[in-house]
Amino acid sequence: MGGILHIVGGASAAGTLKAGLQGRCGESVAAFPCGLRYGSLFRDFGEAELRRYVAEVERLTGCVGAFDPLHAFVGIDFGGYDKVAVWHGGDVDETIMYYMVCALAADVALYEVRVGDVLPRLKYPVRYPSLAVCSADDAAWLCGRMTAVSTERRASAAGQWNIWRHSDAALRIPSEVGIAEVPEDYFDGNIVAACGAEYRKAARVVGEVLCAADFAVGDGFLHRRIVALLREGRLSARAEEVPERLRCAIMEAGIAPLAVGGVDVSAMPLFSVAAV
């Protein structure tokens, strides 16, 4: 097999890197499919632990179908490549992914690309740089900054994974001292405050909370928290009129109807919310 295997976090980052690698032979990309900021992490790489973890991520975020790609990822024959390069920036997902790969691919020639090196090239400030915010040109430039992971750094990172894999927290978010573990309802107060007494579209509320939280979580997670707050009676929902084509698109996406108080809240464009 040989060549270089580049490991990145998520499909968006993989698409960016593939565009940046055009014309380079013997290099392939593997996307780690899950956000490691969510849920009680898998203790080992066995099927039972992976299934448990994926089920919890689905409950928290609505992300479905992650088991097969996750199972395939941990089963990669890393030893079949000449080099394995992990791309990681400053966000929680990529940081813990880097730790995990250092433990999972313990006996290979391991390299890293620190995505934070691209910051001077960006036209806008980014607090937690990741490959997903880079251009294909940025990715190509970063390829030239790939460096070997020293034995000491690899051992330290693998040790961090052995600590983090026991995390039972529902959420892990950036903090001033690194990565902080917080409860599932950590952002509920922000959501209620963003709603106010007047009805506001759910998607706008989620967008404001995402920006205020520096995108520490995703929109799927915040949508799930809005549904939980509706069920607790802390928020009220009102149906929104949406174009039929949008309603059909939601149905075609396989999103099942979800009613709370007689309002379909299965997708954010369908409803508005207000604080009670």
mmCIF file of C-alpha atoms in Angstrom:
data_model
loop_
_atom_site.group_PDB
_atom_site.id
_atom_site.type_symbol
_atom_site.label_atom_id
_atom_site.label_comp_id
_atom_site.label_asym_id
_atom_site.label_seq_id
_atom_site.Cartn_x
_atom_site.Cartn_y
_atom_site.Cartn_z
ATOM 1 C CA MET A 1 0.000 0.000 0.000
ATOM 2 C CA GLY A 2 2.561 2.599 1.099
ATOM 3 C CA GLY A 3 2.205 6.328 0.634
ATOM 4 C CA ILE A 4 0.886 8.870 3.121
ATOM 5 C CA LEU A 5 -2.404 8.639 4.977
ATOM 6 C CA HIS A 6 -3.696 12.033 6.146
ATOM 7 C CA ILE A 7 -6.134 11.910 9.081
ATOM 8 C CA VAL A 8 -8.519 14.819 9.518
ATOM 9 C CA GLY A 9 -11.587 15.569 11.604
ATOM 10 C CA GLY A 10 -14.837 15.353 9.632
ATOM 11 C CA ALA A 11 -16.061 15.304 6.049
ATOM 12 C CA SER A 12 -15.698 19.059 5.480
ATOM 13 C CA ALA A 13 -12.014 19.005 6.412
ATOM 14 C CA ALA A 14 -11.505 15.931 4.240
ATOM 15 C CA GLY A 15 -13.001 17.722 1.238
ATOM 16 C CA THR A 16 -10.727 20.722 1.765
ATOM 17 C CA LEU A 17 -7.617 18.571 2.043
ATOM 18 C CA LYS A 18 -8.478 16.441 -0.984
ATOM 19 C CA ALA A 19 -8.767 19.624 -3.031
ATOM 20 C CA GLY A 20 -5.409 20.797 -1.675
ATOM 21 C CA LEU A 21 -3.763 17.462 -2.529
ATOM 22 C CA GLN A 22 -4.809 17.439 -6.179
ATOM 23 C CA GLY A 23 -1.902 16.347 -8.363
ATOM 24 C CA ARG A 24 -0.049 14.613 -5.518
ATOM 25 C CA CYS A 25 0.273 10.854 -5.958
ATOM 26 C CA GLY A 26 0.323 8.269 -3.198
ATOM 27 C CA GLU A 27 -1.545 10.383 -0.655
ATOM 28 C CA SER A 28 -4.996 9.580 0.719
ATOM 29 C CA VAL A 29 -7.332 11.087 3.318
ATOM 30 C CA ALA A 30 -9.273 9.443 6.149
ATOM 31 C CA ALA A 31 -11.916 11.484 7.970
ATOM 32 C CA PHE A 32 -12.613 10.730 11.610
ATOM 33 C CA PRO A 33 -16.425 10.738 11.597
ATOM 34 C CA CYS A 34 -17.385 11.834 15.125
ATOM 35 C CA GLY A 35 -17.074 14.958 17.230
ATOM 36 C CA LEU A 36 -15.242 13.887 20.375
ATOM 37 C CA ARG A 37 -16.662 16.833 22.321
ATOM 38 C CA TYR A 38 -19.910 14.877 22.864
ATOM 39 C CA GLY A 39 -20.837 12.050 25.174
ATOM 40 C CA SER A 40 -19.131 9.537 27.404
ATOM 41 C CA LEU A 41 -16.122 8.472 25.316
ATOM 42 C CA PHE A 42 -15.386 4.891 24.283
ATOM 43 C CA ARG A 43 -13.109 3.130 26.768
ATOM 44 C CA ASP A 44 -11.578 0.897 24.112
ATOM 45 C CA PHE A 45 -11.857 0.325 20.367
ATOM 46 C CA GLY A 46 -14.098 -2.741 20.644
ATOM 47 C CA GLU A 47 -17.488 -2.929 18.920
ATOM 48 C CA ALA A 48 -19.563 -2.801 22.111
ATOM 49 C CA GLU A 49 -17.937 0.417 23.344
ATOM 50 C CA LEU A 50 -18.160 2.045 19.916
ATOM 51 C CA ARG A 51 -21.872 1.216 19.643
ATOM 52 C CA ARG A 52 -22.537 2.619 23.116
ATOM 53 C CA TYR A 53 -20.698 5.814 22.269
ATOM 54 C CA VAL A 54 -22.419 6.297 18.914
ATOM 55 C CA ALA A 55 -25.835 5.830 20.544
ATOM 56 C CA GLU A 56 -25.063 8.577 23.048
ATOM 57 C CA VAL A 57 -23.819 10.959 20.354
ATOM 58 C CA GLU A 58 -27.043 10.310 18.422
ATOM 59 C CA ARG A 59 -29.107 11.144 21.507
ATOM 60 C CA LEU A 60 -27.190 14.366 22.112
ATOM 61 C CA THR A 61 -26.881 15.646 18.540
ATOM 62 C CA GLY A 62 -29.245 13.735 16.279
ATOM 63 C CA CYS A 63 -26.266 12.459 14.258
ATOM 64 C CA VAL A 64 -27.195 9.016 12.909
ATOM 65 C CA GLY A 65 -25.316 6.324 11.030
ATOM 66 C CA ALA A 66 -21.931 6.989 12.649
ATOM 67 C CA PHE A 67 -21.134 3.448 13.777
ATOM 68 C CA ASP A 68 -20.031 1.981 10.444
ATOM 69 C CA PRO A 69 -17.590 4.801 9.554
ATOM 70 C CA LEU A 70 -16.256 4.906 13.134
ATOM 71 C CA HIS A 71 -15.771 1.138 13.208
ATOM 72 C CA ALA A 72 -14.052 1.312 9.820
ATOM 73 C CA PHE A 73 -11.753 4.113 10.994
ATOM 74 C CA VAL A 74 -10.446 2.297 14.079
ATOM 75 C CA GLY A 75 -9.898 -0.763 11.866
ATOM 76 C CA ILE A 76 -7.569 1.015 9.416
ATOM 77 C CA ASP A 77 -4.286 -0.797 8.818
ATOM 78 C CA PHE A 78 -2.101 2.178 9.703
ATOM 79 C CA GLY A 79 0.996 0.020 9.397
ATOM 80 C CA GLY A 80 0.367 -0.351 5.687
ATOM 81 C CA TYR A 81 1.363 3.277 5.041
ATOM 82 C CA ASP A 82 4.812 4.807 4.899
ATOM 83 C CA LYS A 83 3.592 7.795 6.902
ATOM 84 C CA VAL A 84 0.468 8.658 8.868
ATOM 85 C CA ALA A 85 -0.122 12.401 9.289
ATOM 86 C CA VAL A 86 -2.640 13.773 11.806
ATOM 87 C CA TRP A 87 -4.049 17.238 11.100
ATOM 88 C CA HIS A 88 -5.152 19.007 14.264
ATOM 89 C CA GLY A 89 -5.976 22.538 15.331
ATOM 90 C CA GLY A 90 -7.124 24.112 18.546
ATOM 91 C CA ASP A 91 -10.675 22.814 18.862
ATOM 92 C CA VAL A 92 -11.734 20.021 21.205
ATOM 93 C CA ASP A 93 -12.593 17.469 18.519
ATOM 94 C CA GLU A 94 -9.238 17.652 16.739
ATOM 95 C CA THR A 95 -7.198 17.863 19.929
ATOM 96 C CA ILE A 96 -8.694 14.685 21.391
ATOM 97 C CA MET A 97 -8.583 13.017 17.952
ATOM 98 C CA TYR A 98 -4.834 13.667 17.870
ATOM 99 C CA TYR A 99 -4.459 12.070 21.297
ATOM 100 C CA MET A 100 -6.513 9.083 20.169
ATOM 101 C CA VAL A 101 -4.529 8.487 16.957
ATOM 102 C CA CYS A 102 -1.257 8.603 18.892
ATOM 103 C CA ALA A 103 -2.587 5.694 20.955
ATOM 104 C CA LEU A 104 -4.332 3.841 18.107
ATOM 105 C CA ALA A 105 -1.450 4.012 15.618
ATOM 106 C CA ALA A 106 1.278 3.344 18.142
ATOM 107 C CA ASP A 107 3.731 1.510 15.886
ATOM 108 C CA VAL A 108 3.758 3.616 12.712
ATOM 109 C CA ALA A 109 5.792 6.531 11.391
ATOM 110 C CA LEU A 110 3.561 9.279 12.771
ATOM 111 C CA TYR A 111 3.569 12.885 11.601
ATOM 112 C CA GLU A 112 1.455 15.918 12.418
ATOM 113 C CA VAL A 113 0.241 19.092 10.777
ATOM 114 C CA ARG A 114 -0.597 21.855 13.250
ATOM 115 C CA VAL A 115 -3.428 23.722 11.582
ATOM 116 C CA GLY A 116 -2.874 26.748 13.818
ATOM 117 C CA ASP A 117 0.159 27.582 11.661
ATOM 118 C CA VAL A 118 -2.271 28.874 9.024
ATOM 119 C CA LEU A 119 -3.598 31.721 11.206
ATOM 120 C CA PRO A 120 -1.409 34.465 9.648
ATOM 121 C CA ARG A 121 -2.794 33.509 6.228
ATOM 122 C CA LEU A 122 -6.454 33.858 7.186
ATOM 123 C CA LYS A 123 -8.319 37.070 6.387
ATOM 124 C CA TYR A 124 -10.475 36.858 9.516
ATOM 125 C CA PRO A 125 -9.747 35.967 13.153
ATOM 126 C CA VAL A 126 -10.403 32.379 14.250
ATOM 127 C CA ARG A 127 -10.113 31.461 17.898
ATOM 128 C CA TYR A 128 -9.953 27.712 17.387
ATOM 129 C CA PRO A 129 -8.398 26.994 13.979
ATOM 130 C CA SER A 130 -9.370 23.812 12.164
ATOM 131 C CA LEU A 131 -8.941 22.552 8.635
ATOM 132 C CA ALA A 132 -12.663 23.066 8.019
ATOM 133 C CA VAL A 133 -12.151 26.871 7.972
ATOM 134 C CA CYS A 134 -9.200 26.717 5.555
ATOM 135 C CA SER A 135 -9.110 26.973 1.782
ATOM 136 C CA ALA A 136 -7.641 24.347 -0.530
ATOM 137 C CA ASP A 137 -4.631 26.656 -1.003
ATOM 138 C CA ASP A 138 -4.199 26.846 2.774
ATOM 139 C CA ALA A 139 -4.302 23.044 2.947
ATOM 140 C CA ALA A 140 -1.663 22.737 0.222
ATOM 141 C CA TRP A 141 0.531 25.230 2.093
ATOM 142 C CA LEU A 142 0.123 23.324 5.348
ATOM 143 C CA CYS A 143 1.235 20.092 3.659
ATOM 144 C CA GLY A 144 4.707 21.586 3.505
ATOM 145 C CA ARG A 145 4.738 22.023 7.282
ATOM 146 C CA MET A 146 4.253 18.358 8.164
ATOM 147 C CA THR A 147 6.666 17.286 10.921
ATOM 148 C CA ALA A 148 7.453 13.998 12.648
ATOM 149 C CA VAL A 149 5.892 13.402 16.064
ATOM 150 C CA SER A 150 8.713 12.754 18.503
ATOM 151 C CA THR A 151 8.694 9.718 20.757
ATOM 152 C CA GLU A 152 8.156 11.974 23.757
ATOM 153 C CA ARG A 153 5.235 13.873 22.201
ATOM 154 C CA ARG A 154 3.594 10.656 21.047
ATOM 155 C CA ALA A 155 3.871 9.099 24.509
ATOM 156 C CA SER A 156 2.467 12.257 26.114
ATOM 157 C CA ALA A 157 -0.466 12.401 23.681
ATOM 158 C CA ALA A 158 -1.237 8.694 24.104
ATOM 159 C CA GLY A 159 -1.217 9.266 27.849
ATOM 160 C CA GLN A 160 -3.737 12.080 27.404
ATOM 161 C CA TRP A 161 -6.002 9.733 25.438
ATOM 162 C CA ASN A 162 -5.799 7.159 28.233
ATOM 163 C CA ILE A 163 -7.106 9.884 30.543
ATOM 164 C CA TRP A 164 -9.772 11.301 28.239
ATOM 165 C CA ARG A 165 -11.193 7.937 27.135
ATOM 166 C CA HIS A 166 -12.607 7.606 30.657
ATOM 167 C CA SER A 167 -14.496 10.907 30.413
ATOM 168 C CA ASP A 168 -18.153 10.499 31.370
ATOM 169 C CA ALA A 169 -19.094 14.129 30.666
ATOM 170 C CA ALA A 170 -21.871 14.901 28.209
ATOM 171 C CA LEU A 171 -19.816 17.803 26.825
ATOM 172 C CA ARG A 172 -16.193 18.845 26.532
ATOM 173 C CA ILE A 173 -15.610 22.477 25.580
ATOM 174 C CA PRO A 174 -12.621 24.848 25.272
ATOM 175 C CA SER A 175 -11.670 26.791 28.380
ATOM 176 C CA GLU A 176 -8.891 29.078 29.544
ATOM 177 C CA VAL A 177 -7.083 26.079 31.005
ATOM 178 C CA GLY A 178 -7.588 23.660 28.102
ATOM 179 C CA ILE A 179 -10.578 21.342 27.777
ATOM 180 C CA ALA A 180 -13.353 21.545 30.363
ATOM 181 C CA GLU A 181 -16.014 18.925 31.093
ATOM 182 C CA VAL A 182 -19.511 20.369 31.481
ATOM 183 C CA PRO A 183 -23.048 18.950 31.872
ATOM 184 C CA GLU A 184 -25.530 18.490 29.067
ATOM 185 C CA ASP A 185 -27.595 21.520 30.132
ATOM 186 C CA TYR A 186 -24.596 23.887 30.244
ATOM 187 C CA PHE A 187 -25.909 26.158 27.463
ATOM 188 C CA ASP A 188 -29.596 26.048 28.460
ATOM 189 C CA GLY A 189 -29.454 29.464 30.121
ATOM 190 C CA ASN A 190 -27.955 30.967 26.960
ATOM 191 C CA ILE A 191 -30.758 29.463 24.884
ATOM 192 C CA VAL A 192 -33.515 30.799 27.145
ATOM 193 C CA ALA A 193 -31.897 34.256 27.233
ATOM 194 C CA ALA A 194 -31.622 34.330 23.429
ATOM 195 C CA CYS A 195 -35.329 33.498 23.106
ATOM 196 C CA GLY A 196 -36.788 36.274 25.243
ATOM 197 C CA ALA A 197 -40.509 36.884 25.737
ATOM 198 C CA GLU A 198 -41.324 37.255 22.021
ATOM 199 C CA TYR A 199 -41.348 34.348 19.599
ATOM 200 C CA ARG A 200 -38.159 34.087 17.546
ATOM 201 C CA LYS A 201 -37.287 31.576 14.856
ATOM 202 C CA ALA A 202 -35.495 28.595 16.356
ATOM 203 C CA ALA A 203 -32.736 28.734 13.727
ATOM 204 C CA ARG A 204 -31.952 32.371 14.626
ATOM 205 C CA VAL A 205 -31.798 31.526 18.335
ATOM 206 C CA VAL A 206 -29.419 28.657 17.635
ATOM 207 C CA GLY A 207 -27.248 30.863 15.427
ATOM 208 C CA GLU A 208 -26.882 33.496 18.135
ATOM 209 C CA VAL A 209 -25.993 30.936 20.807
ATOM 210 C CA LEU A 210 -23.456 29.297 18.487
ATOM 211 C CA CYS A 211 -21.694 32.608 17.893
ATOM 212 C CA ALA A 212 -21.746 33.564 21.573
ATOM 213 C CA ALA A 213 -20.285 30.158 22.474
ATOM 214 C CA ASP A 214 -17.531 30.342 19.814
ATOM 215 C CA PHE A 215 -19.076 27.265 18.182
ATOM 216 C CA ALA A 216 -18.123 25.087 21.141
ATOM 217 C CA VAL A 217 -21.075 22.876 20.178
ATOM 218 C CA GLY A 218 -23.006 22.282 16.975
ATOM 219 C CA ASP A 219 -26.482 23.294 15.834
ATOM 220 C CA GLY A 220 -27.790 19.731 16.151
ATOM 221 C CA PHE A 221 -26.906 19.674 19.833
ATOM 222 C CA LEU A 222 -28.584 23.045 20.494
ATOM 223 C CA HIS A 223 -31.697 21.927 18.613
ATOM 224 C CA ARG A 224 -31.899 18.902 20.908
ATOM 225 C CA ARG A 225 -31.543 21.165 23.943
ATOM 226 C CA ILE A 226 -34.375 23.396 22.695
ATOM 227 C CA VAL A 227 -36.600 20.323 22.433
ATOM 228 C CA ALA A 228 -35.646 19.358 25.995
ATOM 229 C CA LEU A 229 -36.461 22.865 27.252
ATOM 230 C CA LEU A 230 -39.835 22.734 25.501
ATOM 231 C CA ARG A 231 -40.624 19.459 27.229
ATOM 232 C CA GLU A 232 -39.584 20.959 30.579
ATOM 233 C CA GLY A 233 -41.923 23.907 30.035
ATOM 234 C CA ARG A 234 -39.141 26.519 30.045
ATOM 235 C CA LEU A 235 -39.823 27.395 26.405
ATOM 236 C CA SER A 236 -42.936 27.590 24.268
ATOM 237 C CA ALA A 237 -43.098 26.705 20.559
ATOM 238 C CA ARG A 238 -45.165 28.154 17.716
ATOM 239 C CA ALA A 239 -45.421 26.603 14.265
ATOM 240 C CA GLU A 240 -43.952 28.559 11.345
ATOM 241 C CA GLU A 241 -45.377 28.555 7.843
ATOM 242 C CA VAL A 242 -42.713 27.226 5.500
ATOM 243 C CA PRO A 243 -42.728 26.600 1.735
ATOM 244 C CA GLU A 244 -44.016 23.182 0.756
ATOM 245 C CA ARG A 245 -40.743 22.410 -1.020
ATOM 246 C CA LEU A 246 -38.879 22.893 2.273
ATOM 247 C CA ARG A 247 -41.328 20.681 4.132
ATOM 248 C CA CYS A 248 -40.873 18.020 1.434
ATOM 249 C CA ALA A 249 -37.094 18.319 1.669
ATOM 250 C CA ILE A 250 -37.280 17.716 5.425
ATOM 251 C CA MET A 251 -39.392 14.623 4.853
ATOM 252 C CA GLU A 252 -37.083 13.354 2.116
ATOM 253 C CA ALA A 253 -34.125 13.747 4.476
ATOM 254 C CA GLY A 254 -35.753 11.098 6.654
ATOM 255 C CA ILE A 255 -36.415 13.434 9.584
ATOM 256 C CA ALA A 256 -39.333 11.968 11.513
ATOM 257 C CA PRO A 257 -42.039 14.321 12.819
ATOM 258 C CA LEU A 258 -41.537 15.281 16.456
ATOM 259 C CA ALA A 259 -44.380 17.078 18.217
ATOM 260 C CA VAL A 260 -44.142 18.975 21.509
ATOM 261 C CA GLY A 261 -47.312 20.751 22.635
ATOM 262 C CA GLY A 262 -48.895 20.073 19.255
ATOM 263 C CA VAL A 263 -46.062 21.768 17.310
ATOM 264 C CA ASP A 264 -43.733 19.876 14.970
ATOM 265 C CA VAL A 265 -40.219 20.678 16.218
ATOM 266 C CA SER A 266 -38.373 18.011 14.240
ATOM 267 C CA ALA A 267 -36.457 20.617 12.189
ATOM 268 C CA MET A 268 -35.531 24.171 13.177
ATOM 269 C CA PRO A 269 -37.168 25.981 10.206
ATOM 270 C CA LEU A 270 -40.563 24.597 11.273
ATOM 271 C CA PHE A 271 -40.990 26.521 14.513
ATOM 272 C CA SER A 272 -40.304 29.589 16.637
ATOM 273 C CA VAL A 273 -39.641 29.667 20.364
ATOM 274 C CA ALA A 274 -40.172 32.013 23.295
ATOM 275 C CA ALA A 275 -39.171 31.910 26.944
ATOM 276 C CA VAL A 276 -41.961 31.082 29.377
#
